[in-house]
Amino acid sequence: MSARLDTAQPYAIGLFRIVVGLLFACHGAATVFGVLGGADGAGGTTATGTWPNWYAAVIQLVCGSLAVLGLGTRAAAFLASGSMAYAYFKVHQPQALWPMENGGEASAMFCWAFLLLVFTGSGALGLDRLFAKRTAQEQQPAARKSAVTA
């Protein structure tokens, strides 16, 4: 049973990356473009350049999109995880100690989910793997041709 699950691990990580990235990108899109309920569910957007909300939304949109595509996954996940750690400790944690008390559950979950992707990589179904395969094929030495003697 364990061996069968191990063979599916890259696909499970890939699906995890896609779902987490899509949810993260939706948060960014809501704040930047006012879609999906808008910023804080009020239907509006955040003013461009406003610290930290607008910058956090851009990070969410860009890093979430990169995660969905599986492109630069580890770097995007590192940035996303750091931004959510900042959000939790700077915005939520001063209000109360526990995430259930301070409304920081999403920040904490995104932080740990993206930190996991930093260490696991994109898994299957990502552009990172496609580019890695192409690079590996290009680096293999060409087969040597032996001279044909008659």
JSON list of C-alpha atoms in Angstrom, two decimals, residues 31-138:
[
{"chain": "A", "resi": 31, "resn": "THR", "atom": "CA", "xyz": [-7.84, 42.95, -3.74]},
{"chain": "A", "resi": 32, "resn": "VAL", "atom": "CA", "xyz": [-6.18, 44.26, -6.91]},
{"chain": "A", "resi": 33, "resn": "PHE", "atom": "CA", "xyz": [-9.10, 44.00, -9.37]},
{"chain": "A", "resi": 34, "resn": "GLY", "atom": "CA", "xyz": [-12.16, 43.95, -7.10]},
{"chain": "A", "resi": 35, "resn": "VAL", "atom": "CA", "xyz": [-13.36, 40.58, -8.43]},
{"chain": "A", "resi": 36, "resn": "LEU", "atom": "CA", "xyz": [-14.73, 37.68, -6.37]},
{"chain": "A", "resi": 37, "resn": "GLY", "atom": "CA", "xyz": [-16.16, 40.00, -3.73]},
{"chain": "A", "resi": 38, "resn": "GLY", "atom": "CA", "xyz": [-13.35, 42.53, -3.83]},
{"chain": "A", "resi": 39, "resn": "ALA", "atom": "CA", "xyz": [-11.08, 43.68, -1.04]},
{"chain": "A", "resi": 40, "resn": "ASP", "atom": "CA", "xyz": [-12.35, 42.43, 2.34]},
{"chain": "A", "resi": 41, "resn": "GLY", "atom": "CA", "xyz": [-15.58, 41.29, 0.68]},
{"chain": "A", "resi": 42, "resn": "ALA", "atom": "CA", "xyz": [-16.69, 44.89, 0.21]},
{"chain": "A", "resi": 43, "resn": "GLY", "atom": "CA", "xyz": [-16.48, 44.77, -3.60]},
{"chain": "A", "resi": 44, "resn": "GLY", "atom": "CA", "xyz": [-13.79, 47.42, -3.84]},
{"chain": "A", "resi": 45, "resn": "THR", "atom": "CA", "xyz": [-10.10, 47.46, -4.52]},
{"chain": "A", "resi": 46, "resn": "THR", "atom": "CA", "xyz": [-7.11, 48.65, -2.57]},
{"chain": "A", "resi": 47, "resn": "ALA", "atom": "CA", "xyz": [-5.47, 51.86, -3.77]},
{"chain": "A", "resi": 48, "resn": "THR", "atom": "CA", "xyz": [-2.34, 51.26, -5.82]},
{"chain": "A", "resi": 49, "resn": "GLY", "atom": "CA", "xyz": [0.85, 51.46, -3.79]},
{"chain": "A", "resi": 50, "resn": "THR", "atom": "CA", "xyz": [-0.86, 51.29, -0.39]},
{"chain": "A", "resi": 51, "resn": "TRP", "atom": "CA", "xyz": [1.37, 49.64, 2.22]},
{"chain": "A", "resi": 52, "resn": "PRO", "atom": "CA", "xyz": [1.05, 46.75, 3.01]},
{"chain": "A", "resi": 53, "resn": "ASN", "atom": "CA", "xyz": [-2.28, 45.74, 1.44]},
{"chain": "A", "resi": 54, "resn": "TRP", "atom": "CA", "xyz": [-1.60, 46.48, -2.22]},
{"chain": "A", "resi": 55, "resn": "TYR", "atom": "CA", "xyz": [1.90, 44.98, -2.15]},
{"chain": "A", "resi": 56, "resn": "ALA", "atom": "CA", "xyz": [0.59, 41.88, -0.38]},
{"chain": "A", "resi": 57, "resn": "ALA", "atom": "CA", "xyz": [-2.13, 41.53, -3.01]},
{"chain": "A", "resi": 58, "resn": "VAL", "atom": "CA", "xyz": [0.38, 41.76, -5.86]},
{"chain": "A", "resi": 59, "resn": "ILE", "atom": "CA", "xyz": [2.54, 39.12, -4.17]},
{"chain": "A", "resi": 60, "resn": "GLN", "atom": "CA", "xyz": [-0.54, 36.94, -3.76]},
{"chain": "A", "resi": 61, "resn": "LEU", "atom": "CA", "xyz": [-1.57, 37.34, -7.38]},
{"chain": "A", "resi": 62, "resn": "VAL", "atom": "CA", "xyz": [1.88, 36.80, -8.90]},
{"chain": "A", "resi": 63, "resn": "CYS", "atom": "CA", "xyz": [3.13, 34.05, -6.58]},
{"chain": "A", "resi": 64, "resn": "GLY", "atom": "CA", "xyz": [-0.22, 32.27, -6.64]},
{"chain": "A", "resi": 65, "resn": "SER", "atom": "CA", "xyz": [-0.25, 32.32, -10.44]},
{"chain": "A", "resi": 66, "resn": "LEU", "atom": "CA", "xyz": [3.32, 31.03, -10.60]},
{"chain": "A", "resi": 67, "resn": "ALA", "atom": "CA", "xyz": [2.42, 28.26, -8.17]},
{"chain": "A", "resi": 68, "resn": "VAL", "atom": "CA", "xyz": [-0.58, 27.23, -10.29]},
{"chain": "A", "resi": 69, "resn": "LEU", "atom": "CA", "xyz": [1.68, 27.00, -13.34]},
{"chain": "A", "resi": 70, "resn": "GLY", "atom": "CA", "xyz": [4.44, 25.31, -11.39]},
{"chain": "A", "resi": 71, "resn": "LEU", "atom": "CA", "xyz": [6.91, 27.87, -12.69]},
{"chain": "A", "resi": 72, "resn": "GLY", "atom": "CA", "xyz": [9.63, 29.02, -10.30]},
{"chain": "A", "resi": 73, "resn": "THR", "atom": "CA", "xyz": [7.68, 27.23, -7.61]},
{"chain": "A", "resi": 74, "resn": "ARG", "atom": "CA", "xyz": [10.29, 27.20, -4.87]},
{"chain": "A", "resi": 75, "resn": "ALA", "atom": "CA", "xyz": [11.13, 30.90, -5.18]},
{"chain": "A", "resi": 76, "resn": "ALA", "atom": "CA", "xyz": [7.47, 31.94, -5.49]},
{"chain": "A", "resi": 77, "resn": "ALA", "atom": "CA", "xyz": [6.54, 29.75, -2.52]},
{"chain": "A", "resi": 78, "resn": "PHE", "atom": "CA", "xyz": [9.37, 31.22, -0.43]},
{"chain": "A", "resi": 79, "resn": "LEU", "atom": "CA", "xyz": [8.17, 34.77, -1.13]},
{"chain": "A", "resi": 80, "resn": "ALA", "atom": "CA", "xyz": [4.52, 33.83, -0.54]},
{"chain": "A", "resi": 81, "resn": "SER", "atom": "CA", "xyz": [5.34, 32.07, 2.73]},
{"chain": "A", "resi": 82, "resn": "GLY", "atom": "CA", "xyz": [7.32, 35.05, 3.96]},
{"chain": "A", "resi": 83, "resn": "SER", "atom": "CA", "xyz": [4.57, 37.49, 3.08]},
{"chain": "A", "resi": 84, "resn": "MET", "atom": "CA", "xyz": [2.04, 35.41, 4.99]},
{"chain": "A", "resi": 85, "resn": "ALA", "atom": "CA", "xyz": [4.36, 35.16, 8.00]},
{"chain": "A", "resi": 86, "resn": "TYR", "atom": "CA", "xyz": [4.62, 38.95, 7.93]},
{"chain": "A", "resi": 87, "resn": "ALA", "atom": "CA", "xyz": [0.83, 39.24, 7.63]},
{"chain": "A", "resi": 88, "resn": "TYR", "atom": "CA", "xyz": [0.28, 36.95, 10.59]},
{"chain": "A", "resi": 89, "resn": "PHE", "atom": "CA", "xyz": [2.84, 38.43, 12.97]},
{"chain": "A", "resi": 90, "resn": "LYS", "atom": "CA", "xyz": [2.39, 42.10, 12.02]},
{"chain": "A", "resi": 91, "resn": "VAL", "atom": "CA", "xyz": [-1.36, 42.28, 11.35]},
{"chain": "A", "resi": 92, "resn": "HIS", "atom": "CA", "xyz": [-3.10, 39.40, 13.15]},
{"chain": "A", "resi": 93, "resn": "GLN", "atom": "CA", "xyz": [-0.96, 38.31, 16.10]},
{"chain": "A", "resi": 94, "resn": "PRO", "atom": "CA", "xyz": [-0.95, 41.70, 17.90]},
{"chain": "A", "resi": 95, "resn": "GLN", "atom": "CA", "xyz": [-4.76, 41.40, 18.23]},
{"chain": "A", "resi": 96, "resn": "ALA", "atom": "CA", "xyz": [-4.64, 38.05, 20.07]},
{"chain": "A", "resi": 97, "resn": "LEU", "atom": "CA", "xyz": [-2.33, 35.06, 20.51]},
{"chain": "A", "resi": 98, "resn": "TRP", "atom": "CA", "xyz": [-4.18, 32.29, 18.66]},
{"chain": "A", "resi": 99, "resn": "PRO", "atom": "CA", "xyz": [-5.23, 32.34, 14.98]},
{"chain": "A", "resi": 100, "resn": "MET", "atom": "CA", "xyz": [-8.82, 31.50, 15.93]},
{"chain": "A", "resi": 101, "resn": "GLU", "atom": "CA", "xyz": [-8.93, 34.61, 18.10]},
{"chain": "A", "resi": 102, "resn": "ASN", "atom": "CA", "xyz": [-7.18, 37.04, 15.75]},
{"chain": "A", "resi": 103, "resn": "GLY", "atom": "CA", "xyz": [-8.58, 36.02, 12.33]},
{"chain": "A", "resi": 104, "resn": "GLY", "atom": "CA", "xyz": [-5.20, 34.88, 11.08]},
{"chain": "A", "resi": 105, "resn": "GLU", "atom": "CA", "xyz": [-6.08, 31.29, 10.14]},
{"chain": "A", "resi": 106, "resn": "ALA", "atom": "CA", "xyz": [-5.72, 31.91, 6.40]},
{"chain": "A", "resi": 107, "resn": "SER", "atom": "CA", "xyz": [-2.38, 33.66, 6.83]},
{"chain": "A", "resi": 108, "resn": "ALA", "atom": "CA", "xyz": [-1.02, 30.86, 9.01]},
{"chain": "A", "resi": 109, "resn": "MET", "atom": "CA", "xyz": [-2.26, 28.11, 6.69]},
{"chain": "A", "resi": 110, "resn": "PHE", "atom": "CA", "xyz": [-0.92, 29.79, 3.55]},
{"chain": "A", "resi": 111, "resn": "CYS", "atom": "CA", "xyz": [2.41, 30.41, 5.28]},
{"chain": "A", "resi": 112, "resn": "TRP", "atom": "CA", "xyz": [2.87, 26.74, 6.18]},
{"chain": "A", "resi": 113, "resn": "ALA", "atom": "CA", "xyz": [1.45, 25.43, 2.88]},
{"chain": "A", "resi": 114, "resn": "PHE", "atom": "CA", "xyz": [3.87, 27.52, 0.84]},
{"chain": "A", "resi": 115, "resn": "LEU", "atom": "CA", "xyz": [6.76, 26.65, 3.15]},
{"chain": "A", "resi": 116, "resn": "LEU", "atom": "CA", "xyz": [6.04, 22.99, 2.40]},
{"chain": "A", "resi": 117, "resn": "LEU", "atom": "CA", "xyz": [6.23, 23.75, -1.34]},
{"chain": "A", "resi": 118, "resn": "VAL", "atom": "CA", "xyz": [9.63, 25.38, -0.82]},
{"chain": "A", "resi": 119, "resn": "PHE", "atom": "CA", "xyz": [10.94, 21.99, 0.26]},
{"chain": "A", "resi": 120, "resn": "THR", "atom": "CA", "xyz": [8.90, 19.67, -1.99]},
{"chain": "A", "resi": 121, "resn": "GLY", "atom": "CA", "xyz": [9.06, 21.64, -5.22]},
{"chain": "A", "resi": 122, "resn": "SER", "atom": "CA", "xyz": [6.31, 21.69, -7.81]},
{"chain": "A", "resi": 123, "resn": "GLY", "atom": "CA", "xyz": [5.57, 17.97, -7.95]},
{"chain": "A", "resi": 124, "resn": "ALA", "atom": "CA", "xyz": [4.01, 16.67, -11.14]},
{"chain": "A", "resi": 125, "resn": "LEU", "atom": "CA", "xyz": [2.05, 18.71, -13.64]},
{"chain": "A", "resi": 126, "resn": "GLY", "atom": "CA", "xyz": [4.27, 21.77, -13.37]},
{"chain": "A", "resi": 127, "resn": "LEU", "atom": "CA", "xyz": [6.35, 23.73, -15.85]},
{"chain": "A", "resi": 128, "resn": "ASP", "atom": "CA", "xyz": [9.37, 23.40, -13.54]},
{"chain": "A", "resi": 129, "resn": "ARG", "atom": "CA", "xyz": [9.57, 19.69, -14.34]},
{"chain": "A", "resi": 130, "resn": "LEU", "atom": "CA", "xyz": [9.12, 20.25, -18.06]},
{"chain": "A", "resi": 131, "resn": "PHE", "atom": "CA", "xyz": [11.99, 22.73, -18.14]},
{"chain": "A", "resi": 132, "resn": "ALA", "atom": "CA", "xyz": [14.14, 20.50, -15.93]},
{"chain": "A", "resi": 133, "resn": "LYS", "atom": "CA", "xyz": [13.68, 17.59, -18.37]},
{"chain": "A", "resi": 134, "resn": "ARG", "atom": "CA", "xyz": [14.60, 19.78, -21.34]},
{"chain": "A", "resi": 135, "resn": "THR", "atom": "CA", "xyz": [17.70, 21.09, -19.58]},
{"chain": "A", "resi": 136, "resn": "ALA", "atom": "CA", "xyz": [18.77, 17.57, -18.63]},
{"chain": "A", "resi": 137, "resn": "GLN", "atom": "CA", "xyz": [18.36, 16.39, -22.22]},
{"chain": "A", "resi": 138, "resn": "GLU", "atom": "CA", "xyz": [20.39, 19.31, -23.55]}
]
